[in-house]
mmCIF file of C-alpha atoms and ligand atoms in Angstrom:
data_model
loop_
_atom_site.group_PDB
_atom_site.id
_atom_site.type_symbol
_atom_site.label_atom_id
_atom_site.label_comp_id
_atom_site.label_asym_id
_atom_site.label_seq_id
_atom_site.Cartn_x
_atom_site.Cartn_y
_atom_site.Cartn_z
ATOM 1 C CA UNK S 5 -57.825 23.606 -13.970
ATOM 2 C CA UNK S 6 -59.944 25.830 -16.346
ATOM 3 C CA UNK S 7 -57.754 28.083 -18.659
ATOM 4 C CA UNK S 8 -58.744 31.266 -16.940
ATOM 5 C CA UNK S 9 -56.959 29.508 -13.585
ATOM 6 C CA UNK S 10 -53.949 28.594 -15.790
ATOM 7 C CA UNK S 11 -53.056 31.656 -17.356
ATOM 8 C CA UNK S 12 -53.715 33.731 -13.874
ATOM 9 C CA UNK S 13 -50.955 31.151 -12.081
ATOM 10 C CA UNK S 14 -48.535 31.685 -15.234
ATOM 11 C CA UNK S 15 -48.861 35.235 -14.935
ATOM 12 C CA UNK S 16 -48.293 35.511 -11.390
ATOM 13 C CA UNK S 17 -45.092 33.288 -12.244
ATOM 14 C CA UNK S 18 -43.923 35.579 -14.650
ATOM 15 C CA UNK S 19 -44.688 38.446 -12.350
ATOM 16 C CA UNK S 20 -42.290 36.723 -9.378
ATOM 17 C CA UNK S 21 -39.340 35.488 -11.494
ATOM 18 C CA UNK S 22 -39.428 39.293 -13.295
ATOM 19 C CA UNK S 23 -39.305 40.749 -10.296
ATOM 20 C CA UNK S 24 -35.985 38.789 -8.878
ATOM 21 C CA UNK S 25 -34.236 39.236 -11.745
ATOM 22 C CA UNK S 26 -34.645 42.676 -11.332
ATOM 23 C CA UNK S 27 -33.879 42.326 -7.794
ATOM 24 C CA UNK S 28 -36.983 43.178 -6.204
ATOM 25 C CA UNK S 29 -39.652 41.701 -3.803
ATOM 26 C CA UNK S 30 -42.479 39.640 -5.959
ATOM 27 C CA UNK S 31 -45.081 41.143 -3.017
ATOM 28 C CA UNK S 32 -44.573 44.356 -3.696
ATOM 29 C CA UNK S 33 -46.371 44.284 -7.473
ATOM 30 C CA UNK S 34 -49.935 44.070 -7.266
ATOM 31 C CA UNK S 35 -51.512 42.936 -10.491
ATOM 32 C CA UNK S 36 -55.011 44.154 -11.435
ATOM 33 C CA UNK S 37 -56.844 41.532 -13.703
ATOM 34 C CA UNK S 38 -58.523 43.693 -16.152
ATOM 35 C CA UNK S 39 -61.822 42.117 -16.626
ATOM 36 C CA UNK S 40 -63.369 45.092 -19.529
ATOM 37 C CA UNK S 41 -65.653 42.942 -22.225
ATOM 38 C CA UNK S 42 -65.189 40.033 -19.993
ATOM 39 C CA UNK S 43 -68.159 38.048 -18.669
ATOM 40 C CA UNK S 44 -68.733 37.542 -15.096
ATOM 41 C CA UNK S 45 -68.729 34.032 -15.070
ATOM 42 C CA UNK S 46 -65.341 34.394 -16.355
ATOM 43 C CA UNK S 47 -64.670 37.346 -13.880
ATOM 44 C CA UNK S 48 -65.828 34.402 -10.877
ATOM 45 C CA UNK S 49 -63.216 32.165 -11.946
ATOM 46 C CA UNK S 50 -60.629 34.599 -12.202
ATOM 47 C CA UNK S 51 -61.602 35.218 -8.163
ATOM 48 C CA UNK S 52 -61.940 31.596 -7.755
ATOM 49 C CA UNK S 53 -58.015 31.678 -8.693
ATOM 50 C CA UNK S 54 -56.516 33.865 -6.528
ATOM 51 C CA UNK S 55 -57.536 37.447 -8.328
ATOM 52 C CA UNK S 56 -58.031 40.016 -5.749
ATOM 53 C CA UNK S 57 -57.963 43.319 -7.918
ATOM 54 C CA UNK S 58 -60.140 43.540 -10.904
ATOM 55 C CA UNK S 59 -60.009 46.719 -13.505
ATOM 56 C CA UNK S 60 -62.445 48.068 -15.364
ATOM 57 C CA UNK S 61 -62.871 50.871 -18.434
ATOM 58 C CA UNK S 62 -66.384 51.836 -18.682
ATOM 59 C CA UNK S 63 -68.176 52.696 -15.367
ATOM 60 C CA UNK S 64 -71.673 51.465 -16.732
ATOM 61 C CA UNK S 65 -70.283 48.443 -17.200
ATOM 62 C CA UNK S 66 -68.495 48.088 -14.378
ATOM 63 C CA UNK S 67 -71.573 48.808 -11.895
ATOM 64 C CA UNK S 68 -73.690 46.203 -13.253
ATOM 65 C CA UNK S 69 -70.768 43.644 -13.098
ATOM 66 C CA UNK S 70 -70.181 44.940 -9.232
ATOM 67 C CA UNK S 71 -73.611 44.710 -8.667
ATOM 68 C CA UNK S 72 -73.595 41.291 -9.515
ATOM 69 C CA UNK S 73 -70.235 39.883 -8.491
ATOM 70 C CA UNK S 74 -70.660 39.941 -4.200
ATOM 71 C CA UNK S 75 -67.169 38.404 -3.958
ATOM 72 C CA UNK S 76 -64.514 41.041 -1.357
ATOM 73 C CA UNK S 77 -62.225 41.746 -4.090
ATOM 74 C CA UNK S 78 -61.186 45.490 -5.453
ATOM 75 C CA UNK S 79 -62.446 47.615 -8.126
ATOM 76 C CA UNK S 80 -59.961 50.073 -10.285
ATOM 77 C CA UNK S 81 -61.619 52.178 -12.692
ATOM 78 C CA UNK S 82 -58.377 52.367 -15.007
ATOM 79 C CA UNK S 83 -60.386 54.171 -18.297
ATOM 80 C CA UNK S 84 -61.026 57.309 -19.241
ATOM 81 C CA UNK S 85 -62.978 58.945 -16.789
ATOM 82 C CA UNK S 86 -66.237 61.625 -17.952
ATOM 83 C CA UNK S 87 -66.733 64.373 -15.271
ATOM 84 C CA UNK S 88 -70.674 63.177 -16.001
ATOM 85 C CA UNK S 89 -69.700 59.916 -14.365
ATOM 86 C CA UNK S 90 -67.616 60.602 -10.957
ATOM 87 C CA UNK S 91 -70.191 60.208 -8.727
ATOM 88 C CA UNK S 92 -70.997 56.700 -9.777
ATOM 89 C CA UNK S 93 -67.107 56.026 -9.884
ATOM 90 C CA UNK S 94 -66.735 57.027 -6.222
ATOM 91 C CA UNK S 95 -69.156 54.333 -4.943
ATOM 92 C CA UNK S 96 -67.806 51.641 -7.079
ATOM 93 C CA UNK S 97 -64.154 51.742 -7.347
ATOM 94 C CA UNK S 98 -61.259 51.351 -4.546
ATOM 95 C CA UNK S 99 -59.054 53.720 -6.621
ATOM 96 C CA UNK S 100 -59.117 55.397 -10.012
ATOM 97 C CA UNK S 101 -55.900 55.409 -12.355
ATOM 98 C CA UNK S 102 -56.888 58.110 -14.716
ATOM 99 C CA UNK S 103 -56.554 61.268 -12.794
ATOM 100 C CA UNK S 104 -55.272 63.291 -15.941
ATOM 101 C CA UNK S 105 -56.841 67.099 -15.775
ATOM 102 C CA UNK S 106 -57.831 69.324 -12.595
ATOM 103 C CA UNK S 107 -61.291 69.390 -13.486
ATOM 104 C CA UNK S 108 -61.695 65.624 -12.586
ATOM 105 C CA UNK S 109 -59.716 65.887 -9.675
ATOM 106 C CA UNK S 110 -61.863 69.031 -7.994
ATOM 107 C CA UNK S 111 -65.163 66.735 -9.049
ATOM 108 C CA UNK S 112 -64.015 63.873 -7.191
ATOM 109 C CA UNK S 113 -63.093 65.502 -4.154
ATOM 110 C CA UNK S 114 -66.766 67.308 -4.165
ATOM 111 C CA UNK S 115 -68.163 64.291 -4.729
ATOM 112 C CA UNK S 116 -65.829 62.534 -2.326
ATOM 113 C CA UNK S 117 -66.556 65.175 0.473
ATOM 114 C CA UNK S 118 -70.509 64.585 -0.302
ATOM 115 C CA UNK S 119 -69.981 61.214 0.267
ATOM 116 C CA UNK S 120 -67.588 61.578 3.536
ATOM 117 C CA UNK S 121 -64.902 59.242 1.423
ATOM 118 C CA UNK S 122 -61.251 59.806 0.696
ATOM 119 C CA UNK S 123 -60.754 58.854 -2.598
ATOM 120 C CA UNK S 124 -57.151 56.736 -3.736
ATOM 121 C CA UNK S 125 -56.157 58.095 -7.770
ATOM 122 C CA UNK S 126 -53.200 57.700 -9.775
ATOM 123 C CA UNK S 127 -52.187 60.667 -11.986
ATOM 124 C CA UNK S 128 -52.793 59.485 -15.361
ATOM 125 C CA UNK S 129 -49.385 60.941 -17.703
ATOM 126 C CA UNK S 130 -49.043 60.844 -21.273
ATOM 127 C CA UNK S 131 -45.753 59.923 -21.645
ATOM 128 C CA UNK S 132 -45.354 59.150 -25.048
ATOM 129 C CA UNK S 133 -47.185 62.778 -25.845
ATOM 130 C CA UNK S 134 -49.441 60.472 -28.045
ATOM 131 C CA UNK S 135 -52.348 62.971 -29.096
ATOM 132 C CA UNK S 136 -54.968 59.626 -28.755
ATOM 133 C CA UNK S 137 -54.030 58.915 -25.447
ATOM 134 C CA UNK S 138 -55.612 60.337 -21.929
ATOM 135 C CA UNK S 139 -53.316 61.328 -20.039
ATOM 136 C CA UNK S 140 -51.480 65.065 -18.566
ATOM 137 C CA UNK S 141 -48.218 65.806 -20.076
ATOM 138 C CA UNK S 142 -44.935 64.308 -18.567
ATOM 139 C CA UNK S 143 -43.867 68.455 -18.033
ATOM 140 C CA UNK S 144 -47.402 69.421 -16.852
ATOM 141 C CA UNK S 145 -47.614 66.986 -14.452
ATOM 142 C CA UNK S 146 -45.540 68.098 -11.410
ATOM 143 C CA UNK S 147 -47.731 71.300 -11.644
ATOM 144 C CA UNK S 148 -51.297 69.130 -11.677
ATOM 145 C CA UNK S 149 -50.286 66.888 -8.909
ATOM 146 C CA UNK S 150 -49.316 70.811 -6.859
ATOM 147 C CA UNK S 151 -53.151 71.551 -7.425
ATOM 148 C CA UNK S 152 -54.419 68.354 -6.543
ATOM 149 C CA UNK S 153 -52.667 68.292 -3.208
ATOM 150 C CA UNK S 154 -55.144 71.185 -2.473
ATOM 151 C CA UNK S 155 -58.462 68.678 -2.684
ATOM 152 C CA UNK S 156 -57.953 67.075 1.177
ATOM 153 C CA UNK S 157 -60.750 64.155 -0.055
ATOM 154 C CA UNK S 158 -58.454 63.009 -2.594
ATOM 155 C CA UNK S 159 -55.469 60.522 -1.711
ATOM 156 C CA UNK S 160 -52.922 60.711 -4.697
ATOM 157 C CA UNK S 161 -50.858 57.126 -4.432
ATOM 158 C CA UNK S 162 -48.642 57.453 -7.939
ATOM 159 C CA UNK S 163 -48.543 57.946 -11.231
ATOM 160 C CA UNK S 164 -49.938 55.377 -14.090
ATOM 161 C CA UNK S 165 -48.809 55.402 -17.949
ATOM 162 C CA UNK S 166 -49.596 53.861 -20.852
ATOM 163 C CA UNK S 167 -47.196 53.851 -23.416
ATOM 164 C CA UNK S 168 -47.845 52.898 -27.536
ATOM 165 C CA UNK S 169 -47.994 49.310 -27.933
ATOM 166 C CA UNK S 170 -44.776 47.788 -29.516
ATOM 167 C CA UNK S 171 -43.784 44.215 -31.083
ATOM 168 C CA UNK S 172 -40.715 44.329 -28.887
ATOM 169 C CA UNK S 173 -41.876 45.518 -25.190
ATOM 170 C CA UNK S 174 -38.520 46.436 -24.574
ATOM 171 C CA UNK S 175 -39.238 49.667 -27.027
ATOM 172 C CA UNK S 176 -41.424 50.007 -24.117
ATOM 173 C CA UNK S 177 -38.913 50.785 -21.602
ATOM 174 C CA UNK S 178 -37.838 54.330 -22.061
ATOM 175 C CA UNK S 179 -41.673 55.070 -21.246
ATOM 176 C CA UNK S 180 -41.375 53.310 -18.210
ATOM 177 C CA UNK S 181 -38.258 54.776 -17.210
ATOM 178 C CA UNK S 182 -39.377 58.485 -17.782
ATOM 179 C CA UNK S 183 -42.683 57.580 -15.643
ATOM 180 C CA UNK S 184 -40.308 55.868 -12.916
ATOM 181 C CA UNK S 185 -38.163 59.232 -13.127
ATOM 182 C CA UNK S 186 -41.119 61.599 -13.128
ATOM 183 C CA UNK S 187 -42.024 60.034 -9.570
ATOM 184 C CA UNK S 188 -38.597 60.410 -8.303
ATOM 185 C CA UNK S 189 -38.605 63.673 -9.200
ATOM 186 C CA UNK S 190 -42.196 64.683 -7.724
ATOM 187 C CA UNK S 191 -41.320 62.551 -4.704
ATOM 188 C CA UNK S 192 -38.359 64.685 -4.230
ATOM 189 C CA UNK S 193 -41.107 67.219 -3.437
ATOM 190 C CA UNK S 194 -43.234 67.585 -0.244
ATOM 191 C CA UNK S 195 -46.687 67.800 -1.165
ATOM 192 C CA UNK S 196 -50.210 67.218 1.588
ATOM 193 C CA UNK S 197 -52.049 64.488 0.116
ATOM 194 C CA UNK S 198 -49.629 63.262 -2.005
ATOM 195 C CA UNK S 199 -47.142 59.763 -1.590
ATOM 196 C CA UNK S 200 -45.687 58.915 -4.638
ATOM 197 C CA UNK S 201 -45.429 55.103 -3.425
ATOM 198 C CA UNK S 202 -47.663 53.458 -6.754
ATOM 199 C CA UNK S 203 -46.628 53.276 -10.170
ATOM 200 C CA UNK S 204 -49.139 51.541 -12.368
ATOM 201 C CA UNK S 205 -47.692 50.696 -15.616
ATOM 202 C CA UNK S 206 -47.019 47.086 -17.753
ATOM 203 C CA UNK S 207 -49.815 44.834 -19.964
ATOM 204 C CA UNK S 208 -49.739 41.594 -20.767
ATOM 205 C CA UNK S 209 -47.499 42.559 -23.611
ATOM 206 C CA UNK S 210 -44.467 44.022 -21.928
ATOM 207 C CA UNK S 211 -45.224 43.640 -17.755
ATOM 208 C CA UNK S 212 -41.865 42.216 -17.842
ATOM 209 C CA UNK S 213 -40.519 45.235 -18.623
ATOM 210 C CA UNK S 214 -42.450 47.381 -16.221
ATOM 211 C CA UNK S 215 -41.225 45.240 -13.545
ATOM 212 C CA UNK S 216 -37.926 45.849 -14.500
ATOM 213 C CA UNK S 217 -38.600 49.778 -14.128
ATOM 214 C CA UNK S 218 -40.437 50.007 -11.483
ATOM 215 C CA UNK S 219 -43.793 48.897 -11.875
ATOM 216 C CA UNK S 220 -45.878 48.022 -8.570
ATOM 217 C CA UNK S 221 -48.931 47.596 -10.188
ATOM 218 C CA UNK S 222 -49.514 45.825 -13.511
ATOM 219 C CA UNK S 223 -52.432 46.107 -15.544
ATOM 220 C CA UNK S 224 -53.155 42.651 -17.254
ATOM 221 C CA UNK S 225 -56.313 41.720 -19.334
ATOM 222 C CA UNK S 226 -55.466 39.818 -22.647
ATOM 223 C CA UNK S 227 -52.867 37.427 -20.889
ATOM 224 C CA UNK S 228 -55.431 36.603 -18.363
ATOM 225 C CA UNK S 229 -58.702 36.218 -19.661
ATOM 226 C CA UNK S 230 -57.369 35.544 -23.790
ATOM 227 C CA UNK S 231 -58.378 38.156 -26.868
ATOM 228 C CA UNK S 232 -61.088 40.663 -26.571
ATOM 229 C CA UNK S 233 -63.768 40.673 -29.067
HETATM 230 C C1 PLP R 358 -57.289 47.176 -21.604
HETATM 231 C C2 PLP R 358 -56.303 47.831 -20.732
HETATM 232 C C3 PLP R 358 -55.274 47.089 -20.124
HETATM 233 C C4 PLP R 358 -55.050 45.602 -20.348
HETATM 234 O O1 PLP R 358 -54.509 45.384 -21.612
HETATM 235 P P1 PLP R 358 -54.037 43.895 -22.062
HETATM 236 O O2 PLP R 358 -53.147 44.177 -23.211
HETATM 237 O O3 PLP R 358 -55.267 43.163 -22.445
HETATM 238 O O4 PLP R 358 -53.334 43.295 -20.920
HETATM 239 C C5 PLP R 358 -54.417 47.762 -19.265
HETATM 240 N N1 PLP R 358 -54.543 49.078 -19.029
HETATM 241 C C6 PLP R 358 -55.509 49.823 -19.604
HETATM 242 C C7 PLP R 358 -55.589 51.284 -19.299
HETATM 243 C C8 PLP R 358 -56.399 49.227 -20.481
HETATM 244 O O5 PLP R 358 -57.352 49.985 -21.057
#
């Protein structure tokens, strides 16, 4: 088995024997192999292995990887997202994690009504308040997700996070718990446009963890395809 195959079937058993510990159904975590830098011979095997969500940063590079890549899998555009660059986005990606300021959000849904689409996004929070991250406030978020229920060619699923990287992922877990609680809270909520079902947050460092709290989608690069250059 090449490595690629190996460490995709060891994270998928990590994935399932986190999830019953914490009690919860292995099939209801998705896991997005995040396939930024990578090549896409490396990206094939990945498929070849069972990977049925890939996740990219940079939509340039992602289109000529798409372009070239004919397998069915998905596309999530989990990077920062430029204004400049939503109407490329919209063709190429299944849904887009980084929601994090109305501005994006009203230029997707133009583009998305142009298009005749109805576009899946996470809302992209800042949890850790972290000026270098992307990402809406955790108390400015109920109040973005009320404007973005406006845009009818948007389809908000959840919430993503990504908190500061630690040694020990379980100084992770208060992130993941306020992101966990922040859905609850907006859930309580009835919004158009809005079900609070997704909450992507966990990396190959601390996935564990976000499984724990909540996570239903796990974003894991490093542990699948080794060290970026
Ligand atoms: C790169 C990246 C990941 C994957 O990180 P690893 O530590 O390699 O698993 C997950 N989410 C986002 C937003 C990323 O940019």
């Amino acid at each position: 088995m090449s490595q690629i195959a190996d460490n995709l079937l060891l994270v998928k058993e990590r994935v399932e024997k986190a999830a019953l510990k914490a009690g919860r159904d292995p099939g209801e975590i998705k896991l997005v192999a995040v396939s930024k830098t990578v090549g896409v011979e490396e990206i094939r095997e990945a498929i070849s292995a069972g990977a049925t969500i890939l996740g990219e940063s940079y939509v340039q590079e992602a289109k000529e990887k798409i372009e070239e890549i004919d397998h069915q899998v998905q596309w999530h555009m989990i990077g920062h997202l430029q204004t400049n660059k939503v109407k490329q986005a919209i063709n190429l990606f299944d849904m887009i994690h980084s929601v994090d300021r109305i501005g994006l959000a009203e230029e997707i849904n133009k583009r998305a009504k142009q298009s005749g689409k109805r576009v899946s996004v996470l809302i992209q929070v800042n949890i850790s308040q972290e000026t270098t991250k992307s990402g809406i406030e955790r108390d400015r978020a109920i109040s973005l997700v009320l404007e973005v229920s406006n845009l009818t060619n948007l389809k908000v699923e959840g919430l993503m996070t990504m908190p500061p990287y630690f040694d020990d992922p379980d100084d992770a877990r208060p992130y993941f718990k306020s992101l966990r609680e922040l859905k609850g809270e907006i859930g309580g909520e009835r919004f158009e446009n809005i079900s609070m079902k997704e909450l992507s947050m966990g990396m190959s460092n601390d996935f564990e963890i976000a499984i724990e709290e909540g996570a239903t989608i796990i974003r894991v690069g490093t542990a699948i395809f080794g060290e970026r250059e």
